[in-house]
Amino acid sequence: MTLRTRILTAAGLAGALVLFAVTTAHSQPPGGRGGFGGGRGHHGGPGDHLVSFVLHSLDLTADQETQIEALVADRQETAETQHEALKTARQALHQLVLSGTFSDEAAEPHVQAIATASGQFARLHAKLGSEIYNLLTAEQREEFTETLAKVEEHHGRSGRH
């Protein structure tokens, strides 16, 4: 893996981890655990607990949590729209596969729709991740980077990506 690929992978992972963590925290039901301490909102998934733990370990201030929640809330509708566009494009390609009439020419518009939706979704993740990262103190950024490196190392050793 080239250095550029590793950097892009780490940046993408950081953005995705932050978005999933704050989405999970933001979607807590009333009376659920607040902040970034864990739990499962309607977006909860197996990796969300780890991400919540990573952000919780940064000891975010109440002001940082409020700012992060505001950023996530501001992007939530766009994220859901992008996710739905990606899901729809993938379903269309799947239907083509099951139709018995698959051809490269027939698949191309669906493949392009998937690429476009995926790219827009990735851009949204990266932008949100960057905005959240910029809210962290220098010490929190260093700890976040170290923790992500440990996660990447662990996933590399276990064969999961």
PDB file of C-alpha atoms in Angstrom:
ATOM      1  CA  MET A   1       0.000   0.000   0.000  1.00  0.00           C
ATOM      2  CA  THR A   2       1.480   3.346  -1.015  1.00  0.00           C
ATOM      3  CA  LEU A   3       1.897   6.206   1.435  1.00  0.00           C
ATOM      4  CA  ARG A   4      -0.731   8.239  -0.447  1.00  0.00           C
ATOM      5  CA  THR A   5      -3.225   5.354  -0.244  1.00  0.00           C
ATOM      6  CA  ARG A   6      -2.549   4.916   3.472  1.00  0.00           C
ATOM      7  CA  ILE A   7      -3.063   8.631   4.117  1.00  0.00           C
ATOM      8  CA  LEU A   8      -6.288   8.706   2.091  1.00  0.00           C
ATOM      9  CA  THR A   9      -7.518   5.559   3.825  1.00  0.00           C
ATOM     10  CA  ALA A  10      -6.753   6.991   7.263  1.00  0.00           C
ATOM     11  CA  ALA A  11      -8.433  10.292   6.386  1.00  0.00           C
ATOM     12  CA  GLY A  12     -11.504   8.511   5.065  1.00  0.00           C
ATOM     13  CA  LEU A  13     -11.620   6.255   8.101  1.00  0.00           C
ATOM     14  CA  ALA A  14     -11.305   9.222  10.422  1.00  0.00           C
ATOM     15  CA  GLY A  15     -14.133  11.049   8.702  1.00  0.00           C
ATOM     16  CA  ALA A  16     -16.354   8.002   8.672  1.00  0.00           C
ATOM     17  CA  LEU A  17     -15.589   7.129  12.278  1.00  0.00           C
ATOM     18  CA  VAL A  18     -16.376  10.622  13.452  1.00  0.00           C
ATOM     19  CA  LEU A  19     -19.611  10.806  11.460  1.00  0.00           C
ATOM     20  CA  PHE A  20     -20.828   7.437  12.709  1.00  0.00           C
ATOM     21  CA  ALA A  21     -19.892   8.260  16.271  1.00  0.00           C
ATOM     22  CA  VAL A  22     -21.636  11.587  16.349  1.00  0.00           C
ATOM     23  CA  THR A  23     -24.633  10.218  14.465  1.00  0.00           C
ATOM     24  CA  THR A  24     -24.943   7.476  17.058  1.00  0.00           C
ATOM     25  CA  ALA A  25     -24.652   9.936  19.911  1.00  0.00           C
ATOM     26  CA  HIS A  26     -27.027  12.391  18.267  1.00  0.00           C
ATOM     27  CA  SER A  27     -29.679   9.714  17.715  1.00  0.00           C
ATOM     28  CA  GLN A  28     -29.881   8.633  21.332  1.00  0.00           C
ATOM     29  CA  PRO A  29     -33.466   8.272  22.517  1.00  0.00           C
ATOM     30  CA  PRO A  30     -34.685  10.615  25.262  1.00  0.00           C
ATOM     31  CA  GLY A  31     -33.417   9.300  28.565  1.00  0.00           C
ATOM     32  CA  GLY A  32     -30.634   7.326  26.846  1.00  0.00           C
ATOM     33  CA  ARG A  33     -26.994   7.837  27.666  1.00  0.00           C
ATOM     34  CA  GLY A  34     -25.995  11.276  26.525  1.00  0.00           C
ATOM     35  CA  GLY A  35     -22.781  12.494  25.013  1.00  0.00           C
ATOM     36  CA  PHE A  36     -20.499  10.002  23.352  1.00  0.00           C
ATOM     37  CA  GLY A  37     -20.656   7.254  25.949  1.00  0.00           C
ATOM     38  CA  GLY A  38     -22.218   4.538  23.842  1.00  0.00           C
ATOM     39  CA  GLY A  39     -25.601   3.043  23.365  1.00  0.00           C
ATOM     40  CA  ARG A  40     -27.308   2.457  20.062  1.00  0.00           C
ATOM     41  CA  GLY A  41     -29.418   4.931  18.195  1.00  0.00           C
ATOM     42  CA  HIS A  42     -31.325   4.080  15.047  1.00  0.00           C
ATOM     43  CA  HIS A  43     -28.038   4.209  13.137  1.00  0.00           C
ATOM     44  CA  GLY A  44     -26.309   1.924  15.620  1.00  0.00           C
ATOM     45  CA  GLY A  45     -24.078  -0.795  14.346  1.00  0.00           C
ATOM     46  CA  PRO A  46     -21.294  -3.058  15.506  1.00  0.00           C
ATOM     47  CA  GLY A  47     -18.535  -0.453  15.070  1.00  0.00           C
ATOM     48  CA  ASP A  48     -20.417   2.390  16.725  1.00  0.00           C
ATOM     49  CA  HIS A  49     -19.501   1.313  20.258  1.00  0.00           C
ATOM     50  CA  LEU A  50     -15.778   1.443  19.432  1.00  0.00           C
ATOM     51  CA  VAL A  51     -16.114   4.846  17.792  1.00  0.00           C
ATOM     52  CA  SER A  52     -18.161   6.205  20.675  1.00  0.00           C
ATOM     53  CA  PHE A  53     -15.477   4.930  23.031  1.00  0.00           C
ATOM     54  CA  VAL A  54     -12.742   6.639  21.000  1.00  0.00           C
ATOM     55  CA  LEU A  55     -14.519  10.008  21.071  1.00  0.00           C
ATOM     56  CA  HIS A  56     -15.483   9.573  24.715  1.00  0.00           C
ATOM     57  CA  SER A  57     -11.850   8.915  25.571  1.00  0.00           C
ATOM     58  CA  LEU A  58     -11.000  12.376  24.233  1.00  0.00           C
ATOM     59  CA  ASP A  59     -12.794  13.966  27.177  1.00  0.00           C
ATOM     60  CA  LEU A  60     -14.760  16.420  25.043  1.00  0.00           C
ATOM     61  CA  THR A  61     -16.036  19.541  26.729  1.00  0.00           C
ATOM     62  CA  ALA A  62     -19.768  20.230  26.869  1.00  0.00           C
ATOM     63  CA  ASP A  63     -19.191  23.044  24.375  1.00  0.00           C
ATOM     64  CA  GLN A  64     -17.414  20.682  21.955  1.00  0.00           C
ATOM     65  CA  GLU A  65     -20.230  18.140  22.245  1.00  0.00           C
ATOM     66  CA  THR A  66     -22.814  20.853  21.585  1.00  0.00           C
ATOM     67  CA  GLN A  67     -20.894  22.108  18.554  1.00  0.00           C
ATOM     68  CA  ILE A  68     -20.476  18.583  17.185  1.00  0.00           C
ATOM     69  CA  GLU A  69     -24.157  17.815  17.678  1.00  0.00           C
ATOM     70  CA  ALA A  70     -25.030  21.034  15.823  1.00  0.00           C
ATOM     71  CA  LEU A  71     -22.740  20.093  12.915  1.00  0.00           C
ATOM     72  CA  VAL A  72     -24.271  16.635  12.702  1.00  0.00           C
ATOM     73  CA  ALA A  73     -27.829  17.956  12.934  1.00  0.00           C
ATOM     74  CA  ASP A  74     -27.042  20.450  10.176  1.00  0.00           C
ATOM     75  CA  ARG A  75     -25.794  17.648   7.883  1.00  0.00           C
ATOM     76  CA  GLN A  76     -28.269  14.925   8.904  1.00  0.00           C
ATOM     77  CA  GLU A  77     -30.845  15.532   6.167  1.00  0.00           C
ATOM     78  CA  THR A  78     -28.166  15.729   3.467  1.00  0.00           C
ATOM     79  CA  ALA A  79     -26.535  12.544   4.764  1.00  0.00           C
ATOM     80  CA  GLU A  80     -29.846  10.701   4.720  1.00  0.00           C
ATOM     81  CA  THR A  81     -30.571  11.930   1.182  1.00  0.00           C
ATOM     82  CA  GLN A  82     -27.130  10.818  -0.016  1.00  0.00           C
ATOM     83  CA  HIS A  83     -27.479   7.465   1.710  1.00  0.00           C
ATOM     84  CA  GLU A  84     -30.879   6.931   0.097  1.00  0.00           C
ATOM     85  CA  ALA A  85     -29.490   7.852  -3.350  1.00  0.00           C
ATOM     86  CA  LEU A  86     -26.697   5.315  -2.901  1.00  0.00           C
ATOM     87  CA  LYS A  87     -29.131   2.650  -1.729  1.00  0.00           C
ATOM     88  CA  THR A  88     -31.466   3.300  -4.673  1.00  0.00           C
ATOM     89  CA  ALA A  89     -28.610   3.122  -7.193  1.00  0.00           C
ATOM     90  CA  ARG A  90     -27.364  -0.149  -5.724  1.00  0.00           C
ATOM     91  CA  GLN A  91     -30.872  -1.619  -5.759  1.00  0.00           C
ATOM     92  CA  ALA A  92     -31.294  -0.668  -9.428  1.00  0.00           C
ATOM     93  CA  LEU A  93     -28.072  -2.460 -10.337  1.00  0.00           C
ATOM     94  CA  HIS A  94     -29.127  -5.468  -8.268  1.00  0.00           C
ATOM     95  CA  GLN A  95     -32.454  -5.588 -10.120  1.00  0.00           C
ATOM     96  CA  LEU A  96     -30.591  -5.521 -13.427  1.00  0.00           C
ATOM     97  CA  VAL A  97     -28.484  -8.473 -12.269  1.00  0.00           C
ATOM     98  CA  LEU A  98     -31.634 -10.424 -11.395  1.00  0.00           C
ATOM     99  CA  SER A  99     -33.447  -9.464 -14.608  1.00  0.00           C
ATOM    100  CA  GLY A 100     -31.487 -11.880 -16.758  1.00  0.00           C
ATOM    101  CA  THR A 101     -30.754  -9.070 -19.225  1.00  0.00           C
ATOM    102  CA  PHE A 102     -27.460  -7.834 -17.788  1.00  0.00           C
ATOM    103  CA  SER A 103     -25.033  -6.154 -20.134  1.00  0.00           C
ATOM    104  CA  ASP A 104     -22.196  -3.715 -19.571  1.00  0.00           C
ATOM    105  CA  GLU A 105     -24.131  -1.080 -21.482  1.00  0.00           C
ATOM    106  CA  ALA A 106     -27.258  -1.528 -19.357  1.00  0.00           C
ATOM    107  CA  ALA A 107     -25.219  -1.546 -16.140  1.00  0.00           C
ATOM    108  CA  GLU A 108     -23.219   1.603 -16.919  1.00  0.00           C
ATOM    109  CA  PRO A 109     -25.846   4.183 -15.844  1.00  0.00           C
ATOM    110  CA  HIS A 110     -26.343   2.318 -12.562  1.00  0.00           C
ATOM    111  CA  VAL A 111     -22.605   2.042 -11.978  1.00  0.00           C
ATOM    112  CA  GLN A 112     -22.213   5.768 -12.634  1.00  0.00           C
ATOM    113  CA  ALA A 113     -25.097   6.564 -10.258  1.00  0.00           C
ATOM    114  CA  ILE A 114     -23.437   4.437  -7.560  1.00  0.00           C
ATOM    115  CA  ALA A 115     -20.087   6.156  -8.153  1.00  0.00           C
ATOM    116  CA  THR A 116     -21.643   9.621  -7.983  1.00  0.00           C
ATOM    117  CA  ALA A 117     -23.714   8.902  -4.866  1.00  0.00           C
ATOM    118  CA  SER A 118     -20.800   7.170  -3.155  1.00  0.00           C
ATOM    119  CA  GLY A 119     -18.468  10.062  -3.963  1.00  0.00           C
ATOM    120  CA  GLN A 120     -20.903  12.654  -2.641  1.00  0.00           C
ATOM    121  CA  PHE A 121     -21.468  10.615   0.510  1.00  0.00           C
ATOM    122  CA  ALA A 122     -17.707  10.248   1.022  1.00  0.00           C
ATOM    123  CA  ARG A 123     -17.217  13.985   0.512  1.00  0.00           C
ATOM    124  CA  LEU A 124     -19.910  14.734   3.104  1.00  0.00           C
ATOM    125  CA  HIS A 125     -18.248  12.335   5.586  1.00  0.00           C
ATOM    126  CA  ALA A 126     -14.836  13.869   4.989  1.00  0.00           C
ATOM    127  CA  LYS A 127     -16.076  17.444   5.313  1.00  0.00           C
ATOM    128  CA  LEU A 128     -17.940  16.701   8.527  1.00  0.00           C
ATOM    129  CA  GLY A 129     -14.980  14.760   9.895  1.00  0.00           C
ATOM    130  CA  SER A 130     -12.693  17.692   9.121  1.00  0.00           C
ATOM    131  CA  GLU A 131     -15.023  20.188  10.773  1.00  0.00           C
ATOM    132  CA  ILE A 132     -15.249  18.042  13.884  1.00  0.00           C
ATOM    133  CA  TYR A 133     -11.497  17.411  13.918  1.00  0.00           C
ATOM    134  CA  ASN A 134     -10.956  21.184  13.790  1.00  0.00           C
ATOM    135  CA  LEU A 135     -13.023  21.539  16.985  1.00  0.00           C
ATOM    136  CA  LEU A 136     -10.557  19.339  18.893  1.00  0.00           C
ATOM    137  CA  THR A 137      -7.656  20.696  20.898  1.00  0.00           C
ATOM    138  CA  ALA A 138      -4.114  19.837  19.854  1.00  0.00           C
ATOM    139  CA  GLU A 139      -3.956  17.208  22.610  1.00  0.00           C
ATOM    140  CA  GLN A 140      -7.272  15.664  21.529  1.00  0.00           C
ATOM    141  CA  ARG A 141      -6.125  15.579  17.904  1.00  0.00           C
ATOM    142  CA  GLU A 142      -2.934  13.781  18.883  1.00  0.00           C
ATOM    143  CA  GLU A 143      -4.842  11.240  20.968  1.00  0.00           C
ATOM    144  CA  PHE A 144      -7.417  10.754  18.211  1.00  0.00           C
ATOM    145  CA  THR A 145      -4.666  10.149  15.628  1.00  0.00           C
ATOM    146  CA  GLU A 146      -2.874   7.683  17.917  1.00  0.00           C
ATOM    147  CA  THR A 147      -6.090   5.785  18.624  1.00  0.00           C
ATOM    148  CA  LEU A 148      -6.945   5.571  14.920  1.00  0.00           C
ATOM    149  CA  ALA A 149      -3.458   4.240  14.203  1.00  0.00           C
ATOM    150  CA  LYS A 150      -3.968   1.538  16.821  1.00  0.00           C
ATOM    151  CA  VAL A 151      -7.349   0.610  15.326  1.00  0.00           C
ATOM    152  CA  GLU A 152      -5.839   0.478  11.834  1.00  0.00           C
ATOM    153  CA  GLU A 153      -2.961  -1.664  13.089  1.00  0.00           C
ATOM    154  CA  HIS A 154      -5.354  -4.040  14.847  1.00  0.00           C
ATOM    155  CA  HIS A 155      -7.584  -4.366  11.784  1.00  0.00           C
ATOM    156  CA  GLY A 156      -4.550  -4.925   9.571  1.00  0.00           C
ATOM    157  CA  ARG A 157      -3.339  -7.763  11.800  1.00  0.00           C
ATOM    158  CA  SER A 158      -6.738  -9.447  12.014  1.00  0.00           C
ATOM    159  CA  GLY A 159      -7.353  -9.215   8.274  1.00  0.00           C
ATOM    160  CA  ARG A 160     -10.444  -7.028   8.558  1.00  0.00           C
ATOM    161  CA  HIS A 161     -10.697  -3.808   6.519  1.00  0.00           C
TER     162      HIS A 161
END
